[in-house]
PDB file of C-alpha atoms in Angstrom:
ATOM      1  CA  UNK A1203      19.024 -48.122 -33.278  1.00 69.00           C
ATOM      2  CA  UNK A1204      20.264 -51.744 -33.480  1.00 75.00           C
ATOM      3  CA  UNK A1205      17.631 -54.263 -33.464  1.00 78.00           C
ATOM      4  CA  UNK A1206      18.688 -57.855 -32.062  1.00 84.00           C
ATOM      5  CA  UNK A1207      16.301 -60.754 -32.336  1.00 90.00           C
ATOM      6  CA  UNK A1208      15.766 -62.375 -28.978  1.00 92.00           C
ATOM      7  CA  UNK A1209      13.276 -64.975 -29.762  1.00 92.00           C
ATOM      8  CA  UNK A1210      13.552 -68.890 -29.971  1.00 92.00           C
ATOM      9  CA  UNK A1211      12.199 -70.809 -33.187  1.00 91.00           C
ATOM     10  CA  UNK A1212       9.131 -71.315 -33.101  1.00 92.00           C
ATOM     11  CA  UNK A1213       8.076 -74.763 -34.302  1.00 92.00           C
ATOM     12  CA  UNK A1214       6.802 -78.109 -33.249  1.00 93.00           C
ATOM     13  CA  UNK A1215       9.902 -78.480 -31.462  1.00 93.00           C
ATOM     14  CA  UNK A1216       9.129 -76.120 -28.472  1.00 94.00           C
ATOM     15  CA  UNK A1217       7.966 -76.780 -25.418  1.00 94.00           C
ATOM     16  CA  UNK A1218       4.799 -75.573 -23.856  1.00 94.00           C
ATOM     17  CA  UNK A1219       3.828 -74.639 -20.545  1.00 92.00           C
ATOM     18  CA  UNK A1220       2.394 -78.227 -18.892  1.00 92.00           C
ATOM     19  CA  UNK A1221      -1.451 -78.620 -19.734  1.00 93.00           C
ATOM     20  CA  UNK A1222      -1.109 -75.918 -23.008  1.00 94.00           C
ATOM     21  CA  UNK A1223      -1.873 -76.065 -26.060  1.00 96.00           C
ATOM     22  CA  UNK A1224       1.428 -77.560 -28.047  1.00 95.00           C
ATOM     23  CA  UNK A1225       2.229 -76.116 -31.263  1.00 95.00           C
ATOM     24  CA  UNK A1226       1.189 -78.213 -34.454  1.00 95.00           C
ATOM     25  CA  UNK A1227       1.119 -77.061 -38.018  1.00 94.00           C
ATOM     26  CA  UNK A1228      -1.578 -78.436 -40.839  1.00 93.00           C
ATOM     27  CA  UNK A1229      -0.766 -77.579 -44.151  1.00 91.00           C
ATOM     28  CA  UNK A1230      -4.197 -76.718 -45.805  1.00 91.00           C
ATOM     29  CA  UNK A1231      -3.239 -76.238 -49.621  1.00 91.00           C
ATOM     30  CA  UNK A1232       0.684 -77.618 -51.278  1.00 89.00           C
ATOM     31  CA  UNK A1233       2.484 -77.170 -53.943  1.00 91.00           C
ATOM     32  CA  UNK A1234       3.181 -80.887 -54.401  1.00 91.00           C
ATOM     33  CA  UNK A1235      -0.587 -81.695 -54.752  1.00 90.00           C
ATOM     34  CA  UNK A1236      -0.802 -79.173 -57.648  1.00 90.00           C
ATOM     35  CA  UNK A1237      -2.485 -76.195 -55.325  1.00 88.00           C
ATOM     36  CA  UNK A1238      -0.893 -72.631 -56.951  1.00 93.00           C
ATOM     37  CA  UNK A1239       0.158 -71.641 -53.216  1.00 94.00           C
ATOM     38  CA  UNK A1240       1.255 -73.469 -50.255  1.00 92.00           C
ATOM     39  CA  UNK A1241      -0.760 -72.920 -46.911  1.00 95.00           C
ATOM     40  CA  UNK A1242      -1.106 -73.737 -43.690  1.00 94.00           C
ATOM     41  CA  UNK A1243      -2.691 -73.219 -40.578  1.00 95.00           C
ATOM     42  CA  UNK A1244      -1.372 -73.303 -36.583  1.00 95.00           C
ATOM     43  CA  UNK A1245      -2.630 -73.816 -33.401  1.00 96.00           C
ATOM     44  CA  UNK A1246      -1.171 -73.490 -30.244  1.00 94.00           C
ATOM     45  CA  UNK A1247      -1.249 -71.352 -27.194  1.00 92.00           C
ATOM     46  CA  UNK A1248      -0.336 -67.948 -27.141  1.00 87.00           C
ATOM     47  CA  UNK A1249       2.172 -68.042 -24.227  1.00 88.00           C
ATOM     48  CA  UNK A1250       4.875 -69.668 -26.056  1.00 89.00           C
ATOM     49  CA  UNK A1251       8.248 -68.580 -27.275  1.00 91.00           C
ATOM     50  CA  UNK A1252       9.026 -64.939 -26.940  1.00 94.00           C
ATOM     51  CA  UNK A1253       6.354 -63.696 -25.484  1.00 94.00           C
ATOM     52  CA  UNK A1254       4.986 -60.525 -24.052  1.00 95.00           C
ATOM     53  CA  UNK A1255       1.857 -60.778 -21.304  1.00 93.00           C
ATOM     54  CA  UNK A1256      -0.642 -58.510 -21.586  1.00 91.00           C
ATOM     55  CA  UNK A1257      -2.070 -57.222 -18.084  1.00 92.00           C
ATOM     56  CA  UNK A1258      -5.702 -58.877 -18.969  1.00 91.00           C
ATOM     57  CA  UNK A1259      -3.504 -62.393 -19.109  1.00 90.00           C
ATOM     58  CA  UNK A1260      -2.867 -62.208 -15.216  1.00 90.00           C
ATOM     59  CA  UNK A1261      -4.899 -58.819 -13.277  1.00 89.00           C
ATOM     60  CA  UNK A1262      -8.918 -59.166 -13.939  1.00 88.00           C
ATOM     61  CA  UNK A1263      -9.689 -55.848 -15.635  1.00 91.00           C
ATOM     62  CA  UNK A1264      -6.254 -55.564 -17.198  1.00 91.00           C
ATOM     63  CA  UNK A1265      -5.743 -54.563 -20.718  1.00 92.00           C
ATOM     64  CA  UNK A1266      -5.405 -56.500 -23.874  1.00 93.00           C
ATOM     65  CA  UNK A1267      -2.468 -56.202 -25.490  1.00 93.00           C
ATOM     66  CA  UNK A1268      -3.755 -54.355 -28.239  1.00 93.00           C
ATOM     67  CA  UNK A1269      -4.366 -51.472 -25.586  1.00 94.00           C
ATOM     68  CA  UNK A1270      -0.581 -51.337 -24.247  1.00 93.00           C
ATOM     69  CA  UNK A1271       1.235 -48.462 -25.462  1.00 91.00           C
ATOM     70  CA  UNK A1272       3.652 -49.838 -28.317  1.00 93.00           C
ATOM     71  CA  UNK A1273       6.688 -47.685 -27.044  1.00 93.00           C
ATOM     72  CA  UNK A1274       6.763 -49.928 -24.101  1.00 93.00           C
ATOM     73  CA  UNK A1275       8.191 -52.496 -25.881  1.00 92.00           C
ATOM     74  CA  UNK A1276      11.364 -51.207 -28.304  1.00 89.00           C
ATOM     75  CA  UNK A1277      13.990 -48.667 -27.206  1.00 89.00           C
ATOM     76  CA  UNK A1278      17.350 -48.786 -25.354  1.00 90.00           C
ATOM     77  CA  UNK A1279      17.183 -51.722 -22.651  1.00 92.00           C
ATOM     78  CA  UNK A1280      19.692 -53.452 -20.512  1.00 95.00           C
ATOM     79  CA  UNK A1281      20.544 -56.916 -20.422  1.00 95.00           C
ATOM     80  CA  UNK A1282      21.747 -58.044 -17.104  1.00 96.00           C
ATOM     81  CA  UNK A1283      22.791 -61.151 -16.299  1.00 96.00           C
ATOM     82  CA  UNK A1284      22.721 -63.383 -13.161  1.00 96.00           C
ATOM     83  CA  UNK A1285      23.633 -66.722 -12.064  1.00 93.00           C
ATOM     84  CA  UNK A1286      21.482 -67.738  -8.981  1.00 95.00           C
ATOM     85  CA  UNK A1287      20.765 -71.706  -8.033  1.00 95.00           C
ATOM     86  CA  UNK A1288      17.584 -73.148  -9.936  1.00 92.00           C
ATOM     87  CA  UNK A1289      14.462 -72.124  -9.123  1.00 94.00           C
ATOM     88  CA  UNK A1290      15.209 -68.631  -7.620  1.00 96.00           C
ATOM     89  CA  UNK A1291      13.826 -65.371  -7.771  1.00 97.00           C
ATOM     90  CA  UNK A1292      16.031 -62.337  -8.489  1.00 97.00           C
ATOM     91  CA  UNK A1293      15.719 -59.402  -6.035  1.00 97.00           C
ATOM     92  CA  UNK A1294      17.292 -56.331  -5.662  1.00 96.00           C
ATOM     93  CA  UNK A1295      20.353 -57.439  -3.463  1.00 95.00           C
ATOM     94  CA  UNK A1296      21.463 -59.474  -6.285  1.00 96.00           C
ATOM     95  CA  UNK A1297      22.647 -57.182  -8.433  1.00 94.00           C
ATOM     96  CA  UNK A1298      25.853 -54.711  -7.866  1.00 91.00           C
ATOM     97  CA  UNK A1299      23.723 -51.733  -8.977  1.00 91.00           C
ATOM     98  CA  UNK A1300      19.982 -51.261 -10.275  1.00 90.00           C
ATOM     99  CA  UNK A1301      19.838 -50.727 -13.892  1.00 92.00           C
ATOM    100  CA  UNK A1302      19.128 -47.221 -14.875  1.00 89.00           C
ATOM    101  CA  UNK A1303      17.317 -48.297 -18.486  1.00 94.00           C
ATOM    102  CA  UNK A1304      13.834 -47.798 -19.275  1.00 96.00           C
ATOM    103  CA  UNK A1305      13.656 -51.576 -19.987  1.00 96.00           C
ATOM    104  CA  UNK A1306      15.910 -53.955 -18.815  1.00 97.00           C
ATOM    105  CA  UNK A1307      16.250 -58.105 -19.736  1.00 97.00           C
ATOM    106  CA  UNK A1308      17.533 -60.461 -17.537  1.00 98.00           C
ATOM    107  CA  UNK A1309      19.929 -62.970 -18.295  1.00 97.00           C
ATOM    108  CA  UNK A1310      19.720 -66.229 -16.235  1.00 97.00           C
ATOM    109  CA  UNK A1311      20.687 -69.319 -18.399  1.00 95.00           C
ATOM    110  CA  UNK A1312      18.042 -70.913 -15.899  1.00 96.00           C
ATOM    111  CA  UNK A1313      16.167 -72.132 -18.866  1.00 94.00           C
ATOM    112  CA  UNK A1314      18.598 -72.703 -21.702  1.00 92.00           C
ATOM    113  CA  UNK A1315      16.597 -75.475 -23.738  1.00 91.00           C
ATOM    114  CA  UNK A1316      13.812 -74.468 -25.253  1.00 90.00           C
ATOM    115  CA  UNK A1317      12.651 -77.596 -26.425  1.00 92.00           C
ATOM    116  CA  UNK A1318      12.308 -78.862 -23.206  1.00 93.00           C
ATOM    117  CA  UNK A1319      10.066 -77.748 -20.740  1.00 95.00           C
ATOM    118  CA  UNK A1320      12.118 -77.678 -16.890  1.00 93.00           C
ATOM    119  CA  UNK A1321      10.150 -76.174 -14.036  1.00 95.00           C
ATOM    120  CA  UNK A1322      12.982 -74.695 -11.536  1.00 96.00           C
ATOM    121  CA  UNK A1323      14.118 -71.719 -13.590  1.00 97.00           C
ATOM    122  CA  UNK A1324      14.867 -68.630 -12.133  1.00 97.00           C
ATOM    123  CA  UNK A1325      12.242 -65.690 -11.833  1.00 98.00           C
ATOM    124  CA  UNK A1326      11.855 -62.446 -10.853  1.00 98.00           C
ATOM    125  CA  UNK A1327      11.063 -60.887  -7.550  1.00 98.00           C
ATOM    126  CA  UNK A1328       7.812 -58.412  -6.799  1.00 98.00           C
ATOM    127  CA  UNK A1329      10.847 -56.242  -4.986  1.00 98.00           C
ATOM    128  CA  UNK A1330      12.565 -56.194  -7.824  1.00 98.00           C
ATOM    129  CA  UNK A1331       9.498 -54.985  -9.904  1.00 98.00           C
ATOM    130  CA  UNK A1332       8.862 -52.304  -7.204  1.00 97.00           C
ATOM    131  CA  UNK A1333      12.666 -50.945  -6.962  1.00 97.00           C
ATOM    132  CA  UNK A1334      12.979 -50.848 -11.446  1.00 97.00           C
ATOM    133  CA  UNK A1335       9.637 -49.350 -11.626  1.00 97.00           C
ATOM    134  CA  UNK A1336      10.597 -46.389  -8.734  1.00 96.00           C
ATOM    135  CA  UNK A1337      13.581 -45.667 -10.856  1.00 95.00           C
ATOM    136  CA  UNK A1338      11.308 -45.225 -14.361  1.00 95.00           C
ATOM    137  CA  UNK A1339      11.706 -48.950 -15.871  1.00 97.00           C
ATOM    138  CA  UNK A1340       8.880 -49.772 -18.495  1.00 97.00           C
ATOM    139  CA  UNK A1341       9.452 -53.134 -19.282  1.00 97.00           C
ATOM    140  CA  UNK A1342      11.418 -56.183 -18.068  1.00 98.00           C
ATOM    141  CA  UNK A1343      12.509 -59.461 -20.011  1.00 97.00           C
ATOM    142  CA  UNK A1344      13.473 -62.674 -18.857  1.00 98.00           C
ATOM    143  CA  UNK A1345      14.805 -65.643 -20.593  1.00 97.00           C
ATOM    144  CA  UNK A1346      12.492 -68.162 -18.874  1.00 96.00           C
ATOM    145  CA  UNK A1347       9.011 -69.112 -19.019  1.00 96.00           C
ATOM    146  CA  UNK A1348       7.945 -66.540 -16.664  1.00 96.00           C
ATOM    147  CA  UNK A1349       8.469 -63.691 -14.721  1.00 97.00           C
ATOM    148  CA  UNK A1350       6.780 -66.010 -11.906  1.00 97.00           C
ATOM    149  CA  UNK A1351       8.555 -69.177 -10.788  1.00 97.00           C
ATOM    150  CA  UNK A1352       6.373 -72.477 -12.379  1.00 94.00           C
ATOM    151  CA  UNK A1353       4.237 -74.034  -8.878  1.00 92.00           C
ATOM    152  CA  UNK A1354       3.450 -70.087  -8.257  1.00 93.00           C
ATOM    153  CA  UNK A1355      -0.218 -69.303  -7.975  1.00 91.00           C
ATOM    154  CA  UNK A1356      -0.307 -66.181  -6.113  1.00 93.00           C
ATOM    155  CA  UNK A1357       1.597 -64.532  -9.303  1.00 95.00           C
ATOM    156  CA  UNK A1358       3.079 -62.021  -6.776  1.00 96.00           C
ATOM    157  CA  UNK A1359       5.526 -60.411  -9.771  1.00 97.00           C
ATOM    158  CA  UNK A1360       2.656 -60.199 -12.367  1.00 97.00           C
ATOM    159  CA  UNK A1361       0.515 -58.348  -9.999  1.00 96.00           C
ATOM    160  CA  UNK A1362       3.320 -55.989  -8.872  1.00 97.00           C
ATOM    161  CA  UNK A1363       4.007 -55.710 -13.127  1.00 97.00           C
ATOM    162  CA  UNK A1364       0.356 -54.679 -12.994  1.00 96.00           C
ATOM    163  CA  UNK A1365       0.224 -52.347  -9.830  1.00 95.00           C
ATOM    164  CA  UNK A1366       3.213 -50.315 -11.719  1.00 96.00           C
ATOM    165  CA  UNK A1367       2.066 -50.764 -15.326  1.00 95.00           C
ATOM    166  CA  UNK A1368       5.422 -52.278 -15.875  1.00 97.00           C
ATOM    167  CA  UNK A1369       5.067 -54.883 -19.392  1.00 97.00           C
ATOM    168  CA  UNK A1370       6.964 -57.880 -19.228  1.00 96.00           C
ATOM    169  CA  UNK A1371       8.524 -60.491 -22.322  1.00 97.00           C
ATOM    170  CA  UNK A1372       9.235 -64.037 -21.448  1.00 97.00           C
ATOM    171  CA  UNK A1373      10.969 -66.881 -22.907  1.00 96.00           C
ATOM    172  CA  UNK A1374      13.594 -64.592 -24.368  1.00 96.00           C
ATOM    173  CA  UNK A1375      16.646 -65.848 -26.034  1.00 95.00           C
ATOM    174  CA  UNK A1376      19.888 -63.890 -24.287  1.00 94.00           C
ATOM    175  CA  UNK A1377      22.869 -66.274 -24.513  1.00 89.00           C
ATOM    176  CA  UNK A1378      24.201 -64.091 -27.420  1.00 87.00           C
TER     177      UNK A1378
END
């Protein structure tokens, strides 16, 4: 199997979802001041980066991520990609053909900075949850901030991600 990392750096630099916790970095014990080890402690919010959302994130009940089955996550996927205006969701009819993988990642270039937080990226449809999880998909990936477009409060995708026990990874890095 060939392993190919698909997450964005994660350092002061990136952006954060608006209202979250940003990323900062406190170095507790350095080499310069004479300490034997250099340490250092983060805090920032958990949704940031490359990302998976456990179901207890977004469905009341839902599991923690600790409780997801692992195999969800690695294994053969497809990346598709799509070029849709900003701020659109991707359904069905927007593809030639539905991906037969288990887990497929969507390309969108809606969200190519991620240093810089922009709210109309693309997203993904409930329909398009409901058609890859009737065909056997496990997982989907998208290289935006969510599988939900930003204003959404409803989280119509998450719940049909939860209603099919489909995971999800966001704020993956696909230009390569």
């Amino acid at each position: 199997m060939r392993l190919i990392d698909i997450s964005p750096p994660v350092d002061e630099g990136i952006a954060v979802w608006p209202g979250d916790v940003p990323y900062t970095r406190r170095s507790t014990q350095s080499l310069a001041e004479g300490d034997t080890v250099e340490l250092s402690a983060i805090t920032t919010t958990l949704h940031l980066g490359a990302h998976a959302d456990a179901p207890s994130h977004y469905a009341l009940g839902g599991a923690s991520i600790a409780e997801r089955p692992l195999a969800h996550y690695y294994g053969p996927c497809e990346v598709v990609a799509v070029g849709l205006p900003a701020g659109e969701r991707i359904r069905p009819e927007h593809l030639p053909s539905l991906p037969a993988a288990p887990r497929v990642l969507f390309r969108t270039g809606s969200y190519p900075d991620p240093t810089r937080f922009e709210r109309d990226f693309n997203s993904l449809s409930p329909e398009l949850i409901e058609a890859l999880a009737a065909r056997g998909c496990v997982l989907v990936g998208i290289d935006t901030p969510s599988v939900d477009p930003c204003d959404d409060k409803v989280l119509e995708t998450h719940q049909a991600l939860a209603r099919h026990d489909v995971a999800n990874l966001e704020g993956l890095v696909l230009a390569h």
